Amino acid sequence: MRAGEGSLESRWRDVHGNVRILLLTHGFNSLTQRLYVELAEAGHELSVEYDIDAAVTREAVALYRPDLVLAPYLRRAIPADVWSTLPCLIVHPGPPGDRGPAALDRAILAGEPAWGVTLLQAEAELDAGPVWAAATFPMRAATKSSLYRHEVTEAAVRAVFAALARYPDWCAGRWRPERVPLQPLRPAVRPEERAIDWARDDTATVLRKAASADGSPGVVDSMLGRACRLFDLRPYPAGGPPGALLGRAGEALVRATVDGAVRIGHLRVEEAQSFKLPATLALPEAIELPELPDAVADIRYEEAAGVGHLYFEFYNGAMGTAACARLTAAYRQVLARPTRVIVLHGGPDFFSNGLDLNRIEAAASPADESWRNIEAMDDLCEAILRTDDRLTVAALAGNAGAGGAFLALAADLIWARSGVVLNPHYLNMGNLYGSEFWTYTLPRRLGETAARALMRSRLPLGTAAALRLGFIDAHFGNDVGSFRAETHRRATELAHAADYPARLAEKRARRAADEAAKPLAAYRAGELTEMRRNFYGFDVSYHVARQRFVHKTPHAWTPRHLARHRETDWLVPKVDSSS
Ligand code: COA
């Protein structure tokens, strides 16, 4: 029995403790994916519908008959005839009473010391419904997108589960969500509210303004006389006349503030591009500027107690041809060090998202650049796979998708922060076949059947499920700091464990046997034959999917692997999660 049928209590009994939830969302973004994997793990029934049109939402509700609608990421109101017939819970990235579409932007601009997430019930007035649950967190000096991927996401998970714990009492009429005093509704941030005043703003102010708009929509500014949006700003140790462009550092531009300078990593030139690119690529005329040392390294190495720690932090986890080549060179240098274990850390927000699709899109020949990029990525994976004189660990503090997830599989062990979301498949990018030696590493870890099922699933994988499946070896730590501290401890332990020589010998023997059975070169060649077809063949699905992804083309429908209610066979008997 579902929404609109029978008493509320019978509805609850009917779902045997599990709730049928329709995730109504603007897109299947990181927060939505995290909630999806956590709710699935807890045994709830899930389907997803993109917020495309009120009629589509109504249809989804009619088909799926959910107990409740959960809206993790919406850009407009839910139709009244939907929220008036069943509870629709909105994830609002602000504390109770806060209202408006730019909650997190405004919290960063105001320098709030703490912030929160509220789960409120949709009503006619925007963000004014009663509160089902809320969670708070201390603010961190970070970009909006980083706060969203970490603190907001963790708080949202806590709030959603707190709300679900109240659902039985709500059904039984024993509990009702609470109305809280409301703040005035705060509108979206106007560009001029966070425009940088280069003649007056100090570095901290510039960084705060930029952080409030990163990764979207970016701070509106102008560089070398061209209107653009700025992303990926960091402090830079230099100084000059306030506002002056001091030079270029790597692919970034350096601009003076009143008390120092900032490094501007990425730009979108308004009249030239609809997507962001590394600054000097977006603004080719910047090549005339003097070259400065690149003081903010995206690749960093540390060594302690026989363990080499290689950190690589590429914007949005995108690894272009040059980034892959630099990382491979760094890895080879690290191999020259007398260590017993190498830990590949990635960055705090992303481990890796594979090929840099924005650069590929901007290239004169996207097919050629895709090819160069995958070759460079494969070189990196191969260097890791061929390391037979020490153990390697991929330590995922942040999410990993597509080729980035398979890069991790090149290591001997994979550890992940609890809560990381993996997307270990390629099909969502226009049926890309994929490379990174996945045809070798994935069946080796999971077995043929599970490997095939995972590649076809197209769904995100949470750390609990990834561990069960054998995709990862451990998950721990709820935040980047505790994950990295524990990673250091475990890596040191691994390097000095009594069974280290035996493990290394076993690894070497297995690799040699595998090589004899089928050389790595054959796996690579086989995958690249398929990739060549993806890049240069008659079927242009990859190019179309990449364009849509990079240009952020709005969705016209929800993919079938998410919209289970649109499958004819979705009404399968429910599995009792306790058995
Ligand atoms: N190249 C360039 N940019 C990428 C990227 C890539 N491979 N992967 C992600 N990004 C960018 C997104 O465009 C977005 O940009 P924004 O800062 O302008 O918003 C940002 O990184 C965050 O990505 P988003 O999709 O919002 O993150 P998510 O956590 O919601 O989703 C993925 C994660 C991995 C599912 C999704 O980013 C994805 O499908 N990426 C493409 C992976 C891929 O196909 N790589 C090529 C094949 S190896």
XYZ file of C-alpha atoms and ligand atoms in Angstrom:
627
model
C 0.000 0.000 0.000
C 1.442 3.380 -0.967
C 0.884 7.100 -0.745
C -2.760 7.993 -0.732
C -3.912 4.485 0.126
C -5.046 3.357 3.604
C -3.904 4.728 6.923
C -0.475 6.181 7.449
C 0.329 3.493 9.979
C -0.531 0.708 7.571
C 1.680 2.414 5.043
C 4.578 2.191 7.478
C 3.839 -1.428 8.383
C 3.570 -2.197 4.718
C 7.145 -1.170 4.076
C 8.468 -3.459 6.843
C 10.758 -0.826 8.211
C 12.122 0.156 4.824
C 10.961 3.296 3.140
C 10.329 3.693 -0.559
C 12.019 6.929 -1.482
C 11.905 8.888 -4.691
C 15.000 11.059 -5.015
C 13.852 14.128 -6.905
C 16.892 16.097 -7.966
C 18.239 18.557 -10.492
C 21.065 16.120 -11.225
C 22.709 13.005 -9.858
C 25.407 15.066 -8.145
C 27.844 14.006 -5.451
C 25.422 14.633 -2.570
C 22.593 12.786 -4.296
C 24.911 9.890 -5.072
C 26.118 9.720 -1.484
C 22.549 9.663 -0.164
C 21.668 7.066 -2.782
C 24.422 4.672 -1.677
C 23.775 5.225 2.048
C 20.030 4.742 1.732
C 20.471 1.665 -0.454
C 22.944 0.278 2.067
C 20.338 0.766 4.807
C 17.877 -1.302 2.775
C 15.545 1.452 1.580
C 13.921 1.242 -1.834
C 15.108 3.942 -4.171
C 14.393 5.454 -7.501
C 15.551 8.724 -9.008
C 13.791 11.292 -11.149
C 15.413 14.446 -12.447
C 13.447 17.617 -11.882
C 12.708 18.270 -15.524
C 9.078 19.268 -15.535
C 6.165 19.244 -13.058
C 4.335 16.707 -15.215
C 7.363 14.375 -15.174
C 7.564 14.657 -11.377
C 3.855 13.852 -11.055
C 4.254 10.893 -13.365
C 7.224 9.582 -11.362
C 5.238 9.798 -8.131
C 2.257 8.056 -9.739
C 4.435 5.258 -11.145
C 6.603 4.690 -8.109
C 4.122 5.469 -5.318
C 6.910 6.420 -2.906
C 6.438 6.805 0.843
C 8.290 10.054 0.612
C 10.141 12.274 -1.801
C 13.655 13.321 -0.878
C 15.047 16.326 -2.718
C 18.812 16.606 -2.182
C 19.475 19.149 -4.920
C 16.615 21.156 -6.398
C 16.626 24.476 -8.166
C 12.915 25.173 -7.987
C 9.781 24.341 -6.039
C 8.053 20.936 -6.018
C 4.517 20.998 -7.522
C 1.844 21.651 -4.868
C -0.180 18.567 -5.784
C 2.893 16.454 -5.010
C 3.944 17.991 -1.679
C 0.357 18.125 -0.476
C -0.150 14.351 -0.881
C 3.061 12.939 0.567
C 5.981 14.250 2.597
C 8.574 15.904 0.398
C 11.789 16.519 2.301
C 14.130 19.175 1.007
C 17.829 19.101 1.874
C 18.640 22.747 2.538
C 22.352 23.567 2.988
C 21.756 25.950 5.871
C 20.698 25.781 9.520
C 17.001 25.753 10.567
C 15.289 29.002 9.662
C 17.798 29.923 6.946
C 16.128 30.426 3.586
C 17.159 30.984 0.010
C 19.013 29.461 -2.909
C 22.539 30.623 -2.021
C 22.805 29.473 1.584
C 26.366 28.221 1.430
C 27.640 31.097 -0.742
C 26.294 33.560 1.811
C 27.677 31.639 4.784
C 31.179 31.785 3.261
C 30.862 35.470 2.373
C 29.712 36.286 5.897
C 32.546 34.249 7.438
C 30.105 32.152 9.497
C 32.025 30.049 12.054
C 29.509 27.189 11.916
C 26.811 26.184 9.481
C 24.323 23.396 8.983
C 21.978 21.348 6.881
C 18.229 21.235 7.436
C 15.721 18.712 6.213
C 12.508 20.601 5.821
C 9.144 19.608 4.493
C 8.123 21.309 1.260
C 5.218 23.734 1.460
C 3.887 26.588 -0.629
C 6.383 29.118 0.707
C 10.029 28.476 -0.243
C 12.195 26.979 2.550
C 9.487 27.751 5.092
C 8.181 24.274 5.890
C 8.503 22.479 9.222
C 11.807 20.853 10.090
C 12.238 17.063 10.195
C 15.896 17.100 11.206
C 19.037 19.221 11.102
C 22.779 18.810 11.598
C 25.548 21.337 12.124
C 29.242 21.541 11.329
C 32.131 23.940 11.937
C 33.078 25.880 8.804
C 36.457 25.295 7.189
C 38.438 27.751 5.053
C 37.631 26.041 1.755
C 35.710 26.526 -1.459
C 31.960 26.152 -1.591
C 32.250 22.949 -3.597
C 34.730 21.426 -1.158
C 32.488 22.270 1.806
C 29.576 20.815 -0.126
C 31.414 17.571 -0.900
C 32.542 17.080 2.678
C 30.810 18.911 5.551
C 27.451 19.496 3.845
C 27.302 15.945 2.541
C 28.170 14.393 5.907
C 25.627 16.619 7.693
C 22.985 15.813 5.082
C 23.499 12.078 5.617
C 23.084 12.558 9.382
C 19.969 14.693 8.923
C 18.353 12.317 6.420
C 18.838 9.329 8.708
C 17.543 11.303 11.693
C 14.442 12.176 9.664
C 13.927 8.572 8.578
C 14.145 7.469 12.199
C 11.155 9.742 12.857
C 9.185 8.464 9.909
C 7.407 5.617 11.780
C 6.233 8.053 14.449
C 5.115 10.476 11.776
C 3.102 7.708 10.095
C 1.547 6.769 13.425
C 0.685 10.403 14.155
C 2.931 10.417 17.220
C 5.343 13.010 15.893
C 5.081 16.088 13.741
C 7.937 18.167 12.265
C 8.645 21.369 14.109
C 8.098 24.895 12.843
C 11.061 27.148 13.521
C 11.427 30.939 13.455
C 12.161 31.930 9.864
C 14.840 34.294 8.601
C 13.956 36.541 5.670
C 14.469 34.737 2.368
C 17.908 35.623 1.017
C 18.120 35.728 -2.785
C 20.888 34.386 -5.043
C 24.155 36.322 -4.766
C 24.378 39.105 -7.344
C 27.770 39.267 -9.125
C 28.469 42.738 -7.694
C 28.004 41.443 -4.122
C 31.179 39.406 -4.421
C 33.033 41.327 -7.125
C 36.694 41.667 -6.211
C 37.828 45.214 -5.570
C 41.461 44.727 -6.537
C 42.420 48.191 -5.293
C 41.061 47.522 -1.802
C 40.652 43.809 -1.101
C 43.328 41.955 0.800
C 44.218 38.357 -0.068
C 41.880 36.895 2.551
C 38.928 38.895 1.176
C 39.711 37.938 -2.423
C 39.945 34.271 -1.451
C 36.709 34.401 0.531
C 34.801 35.964 -2.368
C 36.219 33.432 -4.809
C 35.585 30.496 -2.462
C 31.913 31.464 -2.187
C 31.533 31.045 -5.952
C 33.757 27.999 -6.644
C 33.108 25.640 -8.532
C 30.006 27.499 -9.770
C 29.258 30.187 -10.917
C 32.750 31.669 -10.378
C 33.593 35.250 -9.442
C 32.822 37.712 -12.213
C 35.892 39.761 -13.075
C 37.980 40.857 -16.025
C 41.498 39.827 -17.008
C 43.559 41.485 -19.740
C 40.424 43.409 -20.655
C 38.230 40.343 -21.131
C 35.161 39.557 -19.038
C 35.662 36.268 -17.265
C 34.857 34.160 -14.251
C 37.580 33.102 -11.854
C 37.990 29.706 -10.182
C 40.573 27.822 -8.195
C 42.231 30.726 -6.337
C 45.018 30.221 -3.821
C 47.391 32.553 -2.003
C 50.673 33.169 -3.861
C 53.875 34.471 -2.229
C 54.403 37.689 -4.219
C 53.387 41.317 -4.192
C 52.965 44.263 -6.541
C 50.693 47.167 -7.355
C 47.197 46.049 -6.246
C 45.313 44.429 -9.129
C 48.376 44.062 -11.362
C 48.811 40.807 -13.256
C 52.274 39.801 -12.082
C 52.802 36.859 -14.390
C 51.984 33.255 -15.051
C 52.923 30.348 -12.842
C 52.536 27.091 -14.690
C 49.090 27.365 -16.272
C 47.858 29.793 -13.606
C 47.921 33.583 -13.507
C 49.215 35.575 -10.555
C 47.511 38.813 -9.588
C 48.459 41.221 -6.812
C 46.135 42.082 -3.948
C 46.694 44.953 -1.510
C 48.757 42.736 0.798
C 50.098 39.947 -1.402
C 48.966 37.994 -4.418
C 46.697 35.183 -5.533
C 47.200 32.392 -8.030
C 44.193 32.024 -10.334
C 44.134 28.443 -11.558
C 41.082 28.324 -13.798
C 39.073 30.808 -15.851
C 36.094 30.994 -18.060
C 36.325 33.792 -20.602
C 32.704 34.843 -21.088
C 32.688 35.430 -24.837
C 35.015 32.536 -25.668
C 33.998 29.510 -23.600
C 31.026 28.098 -21.803
C 33.244 26.031 -19.513
C 36.290 26.589 -17.341
C 39.843 25.904 -18.422
C 43.319 26.356 -16.919
C 43.899 30.119 -16.927
C 46.573 30.369 -19.625
C 44.634 28.024 -21.867
C 41.486 30.110 -21.447
C 43.395 33.343 -22.041
C 46.139 32.582 -24.593
C 47.303 36.221 -24.690
C 48.593 35.713 -21.128
C 51.589 33.962 -22.698
C 53.161 37.455 -22.950
C 53.281 37.741 -19.157
C 56.505 36.996 -17.307
C 56.959 33.447 -16.092
C 56.975 32.982 -12.317
C 57.828 29.932 -10.243
C 54.795 27.700 -9.691
C 54.782 27.917 -5.918
C 51.583 25.906 -5.493
C 52.480 22.376 -6.462
C 49.687 20.047 -7.543
C 52.041 17.094 -7.006
C 53.742 16.741 -3.639
C 55.912 14.055 -2.091
C 56.655 13.250 1.539
C 58.565 10.383 3.014
C 58.448 8.945 6.490
C 59.410 5.636 8.081
C 60.048 3.812 4.827
C 56.821 5.019 3.207
C 56.616 7.395 0.252
C 53.468 9.525 0.168
C 52.604 10.946 -3.241
C 49.838 13.554 -3.201
C 48.291 14.802 -6.433
C 45.552 17.363 -6.456
C 44.232 18.265 -9.879
C 41.302 20.641 -10.143
C 38.070 18.615 -10.133
C 40.131 15.434 -10.262
C 40.577 15.878 -14.011
C 43.895 14.490 -15.236
C 44.936 15.832 -18.621
C 47.781 14.529 -20.767
C 50.421 16.765 -19.189
C 49.175 16.111 -15.651
C 49.393 12.343 -16.233
C 52.896 12.704 -17.683
C 54.069 14.862 -14.763
C 52.594 12.413 -12.274
C 54.226 9.459 -14.036
C 57.577 11.277 -13.940
C 57.079 12.043 -10.249
C 56.150 8.419 -9.599
C 59.330 7.233 -11.327
C 61.377 9.591 -9.148
C 59.622 8.231 -6.091
C 60.607 4.726 -7.216
C 64.246 5.792 -6.919
C 63.768 6.389 -3.202
C 64.538 3.602 -0.749
C 60.973 3.029 0.450
C 59.000 -0.154 1.084
C 55.527 1.224 0.444
C 54.250 3.989 -1.841
C 50.915 5.587 -1.032
C 49.071 7.373 -3.826
C 46.887 9.924 -2.074
C 45.187 11.943 -4.788
C 43.617 15.146 -3.485
C 41.273 15.837 -0.579
C 38.200 16.409 -2.759
C 38.852 13.905 -5.527
C 41.205 11.002 -5.945
C 40.782 11.237 -9.714
C 38.014 11.604 -12.276
C 40.040 10.285 -15.177
C 40.670 12.101 -18.458
C 40.361 15.890 -18.443
C 37.210 16.256 -20.476
C 37.292 20.074 -20.474
C 40.743 20.183 -22.050
C 39.703 17.528 -24.514
C 36.641 19.554 -25.444
C 38.804 22.658 -25.969
C 41.375 20.854 -28.117
C 41.620 21.395 -31.877
C 40.923 17.675 -32.276
C 39.081 16.239 -29.272
C 39.615 12.737 -30.675
C 43.400 13.206 -30.876
C 43.539 14.781 -27.420
C 41.416 11.953 -25.978
C 43.893 9.517 -27.476
C 46.950 11.337 -26.085
C 45.262 11.601 -22.699
C 44.368 7.926 -22.434
C 47.877 6.904 -23.514
C 49.334 9.158 -20.795
C 46.901 7.752 -18.240
C 47.787 4.214 -19.247
C 51.512 5.028 -18.905
C 50.837 6.062 -15.308
C 48.772 2.959 -14.539
C 51.373 0.743 -16.165
C 54.198 2.278 -14.107
C 52.232 1.486 -10.949
C 51.295 -2.020 -12.094
C 54.894 -2.835 -13.025
C 56.240 -1.792 -9.609
C 57.441 -5.105 -8.252
C 60.028 -4.060 -5.685
C 57.624 -2.593 -3.113
C 53.954 -2.441 -2.213
C 51.637 0.276 -3.456
C 48.494 1.657 -1.854
C 45.828 3.928 -3.341
C 44.399 5.984 -0.471
C 41.176 7.681 -1.570
C 40.364 10.678 0.602
C 38.009 11.933 -2.104
C 35.683 10.468 -4.702
C 36.892 8.691 -7.806
C 35.095 8.224 -11.086
C 35.607 6.442 -14.395
C 39.322 6.130 -15.250
C 40.149 7.695 -11.877
C 38.577 4.752 -10.069
C 40.547 2.322 -12.240
C 43.746 4.245 -11.622
C 43.281 3.248 -7.974
C 42.969 -0.400 -9.038
C 46.524 -0.303 -10.380
C 47.753 -0.260 -6.773
C 48.091 -3.405 -4.665
C 45.790 -2.154 -1.940
C 42.945 0.345 -1.949
C 41.911 2.172 1.178
C 39.119 4.742 1.119
C 37.710 7.329 3.471
C 34.365 6.050 4.751
C 31.768 7.868 2.715
C 33.791 8.182 -0.482
C 31.662 7.543 -3.562
C 33.141 5.560 -6.435
C 31.866 5.425 -9.984
C 33.917 2.526 -11.334
C 32.432 2.348 -14.804
C 32.720 4.203 -18.103
C 29.414 3.614 -19.845
C 27.865 6.858 -18.611
C 30.364 8.752 -20.763
C 28.815 7.781 -24.072
C 29.443 4.037 -23.791
C 33.158 4.541 -23.431
C 34.914 1.161 -23.275
C 37.581 2.384 -20.863
C 41.220 1.571 -20.402
C 43.607 1.943 -17.417
C 44.085 -1.858 -17.605
C 40.634 -2.438 -16.145
C 40.261 -5.639 -18.157
C 43.188 -6.994 -16.122
C 42.670 -5.430 -12.691
C 38.906 -5.616 -12.258
C 38.294 -9.343 -12.891
C 41.472 -10.071 -10.915
C 39.905 -8.423 -7.892
C 36.208 -9.153 -8.319
C 36.001 -12.200 -10.568
C 34.588 -12.117 -14.111
C 30.878 -12.066 -13.271
C 31.002 -9.345 -10.638
C 33.358 -7.291 -12.814
C 30.940 -7.417 -15.724
C 27.977 -6.565 -13.499
C 29.791 -3.587 -11.980
C 30.771 -2.185 -15.358
C 27.187 -2.482 -16.575
C 25.575 -1.089 -13.426
C 26.452 2.573 -14.159
C 25.640 3.221 -10.498
C 27.713 4.820 -7.754
C 29.324 2.507 -5.252
C 29.600 3.364 -1.561
C 32.512 2.240 0.565
C 30.564 -0.467 2.435
C 29.431 -2.083 -0.815
C 32.870 -1.588 -2.390
C 34.442 -3.453 0.526
C 31.957 -6.324 0.272
C 32.603 -6.550 -3.436
C 36.365 -6.529 -2.964
C 36.834 -3.320 -4.943
C 38.538 -1.778 -1.898
C 40.418 -3.421 0.962
C 39.405 -1.129 3.818
C 37.551 2.054 4.615
C 38.008 4.202 7.673
C 37.977 7.806 8.887
C 35.021 10.115 8.466
C 36.981 13.148 7.364
C 40.094 13.781 5.328
C 42.254 14.552 8.392
C 41.441 11.370 10.279
C 41.592 9.290 7.081
C 45.056 10.554 6.213
C 46.357 10.129 9.763
C 45.141 6.522 9.831
C 46.492 5.929 6.308
C 49.951 7.027 7.483
C 49.705 4.719 10.471
C 48.567 1.713 8.425
C 51.132 2.305 5.677
C 53.950 2.445 8.216
C 52.647 -0.745 9.801
C 52.486 -2.401 6.387
C 56.048 -1.367 5.555
C 57.388 -2.891 8.751
C 55.095 -5.881 9.128
C 56.714 -9.254 9.682
C 54.975 -10.624 6.596
C 56.135 -7.759 4.324
C 58.795 -9.885 2.520
C 56.278 -12.685 1.975
C 53.651 -10.266 0.642
C 56.148 -8.715 -1.720
C 57.324 -12.112 -2.929
C 53.722 -13.167 -3.494
C 52.983 -9.986 -5.421
C 56.028 -10.516 -7.639
C 55.172 -14.130 -8.290
C 51.578 -13.320 -9.151
C 52.557 -10.497 -11.482
C 55.075 -12.750 -13.241
C 52.488 -15.507 -13.630
C 49.911 -13.031 -14.895
C 52.425 -11.569 -17.339
C 53.205 -15.046 -18.644
C 49.501 -15.809 -19.079
C 48.736 -12.519 -20.831
C 51.175 -9.598 -20.950
C 50.092 -6.183 -19.718
C 50.856 -4.893 -23.210
C 48.131 -7.158 -24.592
C 45.537 -5.848 -22.119
C 46.496 -2.311 -23.019
C 46.383 -2.956 -26.741
C 43.008 -4.670 -26.444
C 41.469 -1.804 -24.492
C 42.971 0.831 -26.769
C 41.570 -0.888 -29.836
C 38.109 -0.338 -28.349
C 38.973 3.210 -27.253
C 40.176 4.051 -30.752
C 36.732 3.052 -31.972
C 35.141 5.268 -29.286
C 37.291 8.248 -30.285
C 37.485 7.863 -34.068
C 34.721 5.459 -35.027
C 31.322 5.814 -36.647
C 29.533 5.915 -33.266
C 29.961 9.439 -31.880
C 28.266 8.735 -28.524
C 31.393 9.562 -26.517
C 31.847 12.932 -28.218
C 28.181 13.790 -27.713
C 28.221 12.694 -24.065
C 31.431 14.622 -23.399
C 30.041 17.788 -24.972
C 26.889 17.527 -22.872
C 28.923 16.901 -19.725
C 31.388 19.733 -20.283
C 28.779 22.271 -21.414
C 26.448 21.119 -18.628
C 23.553 20.633 -21.017
C 20.356 20.308 -18.984
C 18.871 16.839 -18.752
C 15.926 16.050 -20.974
C 15.133 12.744 -19.243
C 16.301 10.580 -16.366
C 18.528 7.667 -17.379
C 16.755 4.341 -17.014
C 19.350 2.884 -14.662
C 18.343 5.597 -12.158
C 14.607 5.874 -12.850
C 13.749 2.366 -11.708
C 10.076 3.276 -11.643
C 10.192 3.568 -15.409
C 11.332 -0.027 -15.799
C 8.504 -2.487 -16.185
C 10.165 -5.026 -13.880
C 10.955 -2.709 -10.952
C 8.253 -4.221 -8.743
C 10.452 -7.119 -7.691
C 9.796 -8.781 -4.331
C 11.499 -6.871 -1.597
C 14.659 -8.375 -0.134
C 14.709 -8.505 3.638
C 17.940 -6.652 4.448
C 18.199 -8.353 7.858
C 18.579 -11.812 6.344
N 37.114 16.195 -16.677
C 36.843 17.500 -16.479
N 36.040 17.954 -15.506
C 35.485 17.025 -14.712
C 35.727 15.643 -14.860
C 36.587 15.237 -15.892
N 36.878 13.956 -16.079
N 35.036 14.983 -13.920
C 34.392 15.905 -13.182
N 34.653 17.142 -13.678
C 34.157 18.422 -13.175
C 32.660 18.625 -13.417
O 32.427 19.202 -14.682
C 32.306 19.569 -12.306
O 32.712 20.848 -12.688
P 32.233 22.205 -11.961
O 33.316 22.528 -10.990
O 32.176 23.182 -13.083
O 30.906 21.939 -11.352
C 33.217 19.104 -11.175
O 34.278 18.380 -11.776
C 32.558 18.187 -10.220
O 31.979 17.160 -10.981
P 30.520 16.657 -10.715
O 30.072 15.856 -11.887
O 29.680 17.796 -10.259
O 30.892 15.738 -9.499
P 30.070 14.620 -8.923
O 30.809 14.228 -7.693
O 28.671 15.054 -8.812
O 30.150 13.427 -10.012
C 31.398 11.896 -11.447
C 31.323 12.655 -10.122
C 32.747 11.188 -11.507
C 30.258 10.872 -11.552
C 31.238 12.856 -12.628
O 32.028 13.997 -12.385
C 31.668 12.276 -13.956
O 30.952 11.494 -14.554
N 32.857 12.691 -14.452
C 33.377 12.256 -15.729
C 34.211 11.006 -15.569
C 34.656 10.527 -16.930
O 33.864 10.078 -17.714
N 35.952 10.671 -17.226
C 36.453 10.377 -18.539
C 36.683 8.953 -18.792
S 38.085 8.337 -17.946
